[in-house]
GROMACS .gro file of C-alpha atoms in nm:
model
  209
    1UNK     CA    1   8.613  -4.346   5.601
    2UNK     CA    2   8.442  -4.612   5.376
    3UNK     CA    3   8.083  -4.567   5.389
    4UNK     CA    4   7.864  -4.843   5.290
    5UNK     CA    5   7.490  -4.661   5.171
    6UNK     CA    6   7.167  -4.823   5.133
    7UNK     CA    7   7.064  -4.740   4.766
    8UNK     CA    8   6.838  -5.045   4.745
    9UNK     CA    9   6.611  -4.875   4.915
   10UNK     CA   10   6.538  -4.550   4.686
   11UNK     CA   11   6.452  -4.845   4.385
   12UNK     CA   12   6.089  -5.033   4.276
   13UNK     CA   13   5.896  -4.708   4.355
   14UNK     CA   14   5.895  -4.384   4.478
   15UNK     CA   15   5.754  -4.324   4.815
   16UNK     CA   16   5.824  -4.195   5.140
   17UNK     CA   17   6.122  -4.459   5.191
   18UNK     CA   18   6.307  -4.402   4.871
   19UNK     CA   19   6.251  -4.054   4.915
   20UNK     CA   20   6.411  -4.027   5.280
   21UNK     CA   21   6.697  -4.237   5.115
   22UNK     CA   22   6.757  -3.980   4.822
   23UNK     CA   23   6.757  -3.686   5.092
   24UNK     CA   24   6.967  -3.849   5.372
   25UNK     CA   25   7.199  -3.885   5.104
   26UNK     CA   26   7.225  -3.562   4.995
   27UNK     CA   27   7.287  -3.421   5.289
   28UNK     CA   28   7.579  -3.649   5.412
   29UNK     CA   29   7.764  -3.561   5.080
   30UNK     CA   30   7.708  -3.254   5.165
   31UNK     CA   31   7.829  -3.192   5.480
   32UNK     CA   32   8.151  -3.448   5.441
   33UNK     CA   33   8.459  -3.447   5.196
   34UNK     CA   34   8.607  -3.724   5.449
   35UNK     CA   35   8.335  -3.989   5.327
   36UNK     CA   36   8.391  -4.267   5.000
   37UNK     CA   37   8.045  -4.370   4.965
   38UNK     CA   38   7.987  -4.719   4.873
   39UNK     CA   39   7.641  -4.685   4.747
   40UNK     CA   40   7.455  -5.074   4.767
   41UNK     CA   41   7.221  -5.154   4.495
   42UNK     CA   42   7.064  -5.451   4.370
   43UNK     CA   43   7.057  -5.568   4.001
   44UNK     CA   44   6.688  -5.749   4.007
   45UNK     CA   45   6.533  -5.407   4.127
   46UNK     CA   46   6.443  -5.099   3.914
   47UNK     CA   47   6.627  -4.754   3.928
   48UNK     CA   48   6.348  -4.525   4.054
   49UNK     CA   49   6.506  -4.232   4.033
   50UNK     CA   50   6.727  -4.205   3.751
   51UNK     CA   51   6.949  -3.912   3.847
   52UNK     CA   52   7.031  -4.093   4.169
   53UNK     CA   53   7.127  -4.440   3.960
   54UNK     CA   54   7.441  -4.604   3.944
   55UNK     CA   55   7.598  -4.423   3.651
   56UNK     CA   56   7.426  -4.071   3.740
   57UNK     CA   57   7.622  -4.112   4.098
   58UNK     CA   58   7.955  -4.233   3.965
   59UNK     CA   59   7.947  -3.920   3.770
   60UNK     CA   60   7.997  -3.670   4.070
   61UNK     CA   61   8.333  -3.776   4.170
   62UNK     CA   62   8.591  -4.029   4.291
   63UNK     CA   63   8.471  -4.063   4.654
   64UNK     CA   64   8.145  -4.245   4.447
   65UNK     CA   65   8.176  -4.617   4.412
   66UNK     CA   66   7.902  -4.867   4.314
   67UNK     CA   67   7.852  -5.201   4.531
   68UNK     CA   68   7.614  -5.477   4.412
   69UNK     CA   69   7.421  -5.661   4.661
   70UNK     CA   70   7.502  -6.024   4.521
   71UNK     CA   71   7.609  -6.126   4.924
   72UNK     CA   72   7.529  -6.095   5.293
   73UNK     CA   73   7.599  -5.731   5.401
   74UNK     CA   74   7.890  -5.857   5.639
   75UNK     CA   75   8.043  -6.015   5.325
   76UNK     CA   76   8.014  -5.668   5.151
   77UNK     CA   77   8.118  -5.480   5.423
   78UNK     CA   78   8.417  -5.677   5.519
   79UNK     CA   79   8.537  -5.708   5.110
   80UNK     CA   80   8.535  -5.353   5.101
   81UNK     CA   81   8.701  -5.211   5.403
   82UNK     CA   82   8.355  -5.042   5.532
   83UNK     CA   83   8.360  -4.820   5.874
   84UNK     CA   84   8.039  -4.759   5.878
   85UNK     CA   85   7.665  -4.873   5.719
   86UNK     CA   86   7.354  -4.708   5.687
   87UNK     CA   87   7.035  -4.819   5.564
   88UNK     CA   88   6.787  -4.629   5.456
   89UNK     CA   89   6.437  -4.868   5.487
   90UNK     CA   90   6.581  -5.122   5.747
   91UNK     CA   91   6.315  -5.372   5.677
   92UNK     CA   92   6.427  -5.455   5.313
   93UNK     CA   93   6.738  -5.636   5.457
   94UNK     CA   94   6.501  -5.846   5.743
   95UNK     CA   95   6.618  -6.161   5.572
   96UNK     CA   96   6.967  -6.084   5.555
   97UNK     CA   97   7.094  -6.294   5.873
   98UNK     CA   98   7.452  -6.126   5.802
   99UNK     CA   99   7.404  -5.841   6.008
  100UNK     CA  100   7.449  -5.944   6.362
  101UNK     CA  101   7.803  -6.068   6.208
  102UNK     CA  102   7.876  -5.693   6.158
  103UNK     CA  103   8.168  -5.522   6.366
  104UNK     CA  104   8.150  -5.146   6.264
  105UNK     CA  105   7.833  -4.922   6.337
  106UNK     CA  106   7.528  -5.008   6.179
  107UNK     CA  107   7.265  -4.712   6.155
  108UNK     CA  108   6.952  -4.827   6.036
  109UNK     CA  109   6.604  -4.614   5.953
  110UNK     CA  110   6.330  -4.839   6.104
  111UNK     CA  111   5.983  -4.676   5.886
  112UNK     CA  112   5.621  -4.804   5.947
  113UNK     CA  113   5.698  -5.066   6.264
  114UNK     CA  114   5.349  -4.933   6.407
  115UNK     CA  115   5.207  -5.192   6.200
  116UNK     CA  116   5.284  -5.486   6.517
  117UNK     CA  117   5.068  -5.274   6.754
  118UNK     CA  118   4.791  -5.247   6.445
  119UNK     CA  119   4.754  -5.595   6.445
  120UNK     CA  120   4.854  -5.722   6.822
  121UNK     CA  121   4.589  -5.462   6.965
  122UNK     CA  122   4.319  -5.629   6.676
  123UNK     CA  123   4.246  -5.177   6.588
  124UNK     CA  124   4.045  -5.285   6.318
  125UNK     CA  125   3.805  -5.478   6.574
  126UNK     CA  126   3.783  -5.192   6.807
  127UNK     CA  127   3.713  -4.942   6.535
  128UNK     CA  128   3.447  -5.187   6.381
  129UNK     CA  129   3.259  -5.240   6.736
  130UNK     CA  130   3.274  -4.846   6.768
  131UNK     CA  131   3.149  -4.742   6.470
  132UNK     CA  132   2.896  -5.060   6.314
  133UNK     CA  133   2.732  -4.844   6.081
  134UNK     CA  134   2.981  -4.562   5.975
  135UNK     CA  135   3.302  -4.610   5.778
  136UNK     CA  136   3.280  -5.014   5.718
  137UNK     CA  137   3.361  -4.998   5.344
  138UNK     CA  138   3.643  -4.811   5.397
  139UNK     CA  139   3.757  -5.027   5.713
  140UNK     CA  140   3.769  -5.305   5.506
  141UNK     CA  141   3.916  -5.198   5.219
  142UNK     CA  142   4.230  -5.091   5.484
  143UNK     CA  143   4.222  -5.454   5.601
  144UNK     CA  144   4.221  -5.622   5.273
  145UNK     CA  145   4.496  -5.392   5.167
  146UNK     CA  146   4.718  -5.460   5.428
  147UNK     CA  147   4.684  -5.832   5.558
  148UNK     CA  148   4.542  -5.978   5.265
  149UNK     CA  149   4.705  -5.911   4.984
  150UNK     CA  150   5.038  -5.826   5.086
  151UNK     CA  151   5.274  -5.997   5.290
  152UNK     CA  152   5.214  -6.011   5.660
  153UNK     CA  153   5.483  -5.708   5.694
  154UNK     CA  154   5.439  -5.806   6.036
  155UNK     CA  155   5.577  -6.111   6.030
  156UNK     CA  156   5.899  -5.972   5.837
  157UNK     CA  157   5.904  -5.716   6.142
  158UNK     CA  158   5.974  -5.985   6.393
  159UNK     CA  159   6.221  -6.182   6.214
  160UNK     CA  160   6.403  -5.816   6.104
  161UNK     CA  161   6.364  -5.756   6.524
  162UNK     CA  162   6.547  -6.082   6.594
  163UNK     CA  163   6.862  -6.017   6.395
  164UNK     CA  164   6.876  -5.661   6.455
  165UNK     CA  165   6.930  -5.784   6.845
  166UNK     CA  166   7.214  -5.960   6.706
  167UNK     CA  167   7.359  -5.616   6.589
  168UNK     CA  168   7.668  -5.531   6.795
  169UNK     CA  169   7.700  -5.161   6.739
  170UNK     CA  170   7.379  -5.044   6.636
  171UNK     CA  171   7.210  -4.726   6.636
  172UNK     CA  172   6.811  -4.692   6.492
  173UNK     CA  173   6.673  -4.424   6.325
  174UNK     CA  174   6.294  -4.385   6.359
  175UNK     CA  175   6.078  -4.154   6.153
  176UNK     CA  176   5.805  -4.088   6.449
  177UNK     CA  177   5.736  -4.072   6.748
  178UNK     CA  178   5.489  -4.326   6.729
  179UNK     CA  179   5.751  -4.560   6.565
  180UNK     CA  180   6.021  -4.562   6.807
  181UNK     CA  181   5.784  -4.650   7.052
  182UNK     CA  182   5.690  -4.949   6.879
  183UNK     CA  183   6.021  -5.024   6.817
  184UNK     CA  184   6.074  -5.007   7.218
  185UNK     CA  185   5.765  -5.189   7.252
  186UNK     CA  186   5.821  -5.486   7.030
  187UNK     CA  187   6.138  -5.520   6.914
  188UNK     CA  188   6.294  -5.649   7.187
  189UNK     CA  189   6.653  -5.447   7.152
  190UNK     CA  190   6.855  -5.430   7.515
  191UNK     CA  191   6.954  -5.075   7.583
  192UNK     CA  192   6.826  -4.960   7.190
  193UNK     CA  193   7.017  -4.609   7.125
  194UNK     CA  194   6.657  -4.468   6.900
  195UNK     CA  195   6.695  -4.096   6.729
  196UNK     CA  196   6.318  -3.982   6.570
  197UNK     CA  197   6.420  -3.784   6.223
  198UNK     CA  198   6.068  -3.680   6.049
  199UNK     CA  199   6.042  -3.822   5.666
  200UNK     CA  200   6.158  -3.504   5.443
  201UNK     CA  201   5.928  -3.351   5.235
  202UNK     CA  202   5.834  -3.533   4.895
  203UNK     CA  203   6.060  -3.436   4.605
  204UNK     CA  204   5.837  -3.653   4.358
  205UNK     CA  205   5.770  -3.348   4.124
  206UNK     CA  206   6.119  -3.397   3.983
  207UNK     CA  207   6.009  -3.712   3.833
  208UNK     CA  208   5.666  -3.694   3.737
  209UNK     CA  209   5.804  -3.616   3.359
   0.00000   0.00000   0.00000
């Protein structure tokens, strides 16, 4: 089976994301000598971890094979024979309006989507009201941080939500609790098939030198 992996995901930075990426990874190679992985990157992003880069992979064997991410995923996954596709941080590919035009099964890891109720239930209001004299600074450094000067991740939520119901044959991957009840709550996905795997332990001391 053709297996087309998310590696964009585990480049820019390490974090949480990349990490889960790096160790979902590892354990579907090593579980499976049935699997060609087709491992997705994307030339305008950095390698974050070099021993999981496009050469270091290629290295480990024939079932290894490098796929750039220079066209919609239903492009890439019907050029390349793909039975399956997993992505690691779904949200990187919310303006990819290929994937509802995907036939095989799409498992996607949904991380962070507790950030619609955040800012539909206005928390930093009701925390502010609560507590007028006691944690301010710090509430508004949070605020700033978030919905200021970043992106409205929000935003990229709901348009992510609205081709994901497109999906045909799609199965989510939450990293909480609390997230796959977001996603039930505001996605919007009829009859969603959710599984809740916790984020692995951080494996960031391997490249602090």
């Amino acid at each position: 089976m053709n297996l087309l992996y998310d590696f964009v995901s585990s480049q820019d930075s390490v974090n949480g994301g990349s990490e889960y990426c790096i160790r979902v990874f590892n354990a579907l190679k090593s579980c499976s000598d049935e699997v060609d992985f087709y491992c997705l990157f994307d030339r305008d992003r950095v390698i974050a971890f070099p021993d999981f880069g496009p050469e270091a992979l290629l290295s480990q064997g024939s079932h290894i094979h490098i796929v750039w991410y220079d066209a919609p995923l239903a492009e890439i996954v019907s050029r390349y024979h793909i039975g399956r596709v997993y992505l690691a941080i779904g949200q990187r590919f919310w303006q990819d309006e290929s994937l509802g035009d995907i036939l095989c099964p799409v498992y996607i890891t949904i991380h962070d989507a507790g950030l619609l109720e955040t800012v539909d239930s206005h928390l930093y209001e009701y925390l502010q009201s609560y507590h007028p004299n006691r944690n301010i600074g710090f509430l508004m450094k949070q605020w700033l941080k978030k919905y200021v000067s970043r992106p409205p991740r929000d935003l990229e939520d709901r348009v992510f939500a609205s081709h994901l119901r497109e999906v045909k044959n799609l199965h989510i991957i939450a990293v909480s609790e609390y997230t796959r009840n977001a996603i039930l709550c505001y996605f919007g996905l009829p009859h969603p098939q959710i599984d809740v795997f916790w984020s692995p332990e951080k494996i960031t001391v391997c490249y602090e030198h």
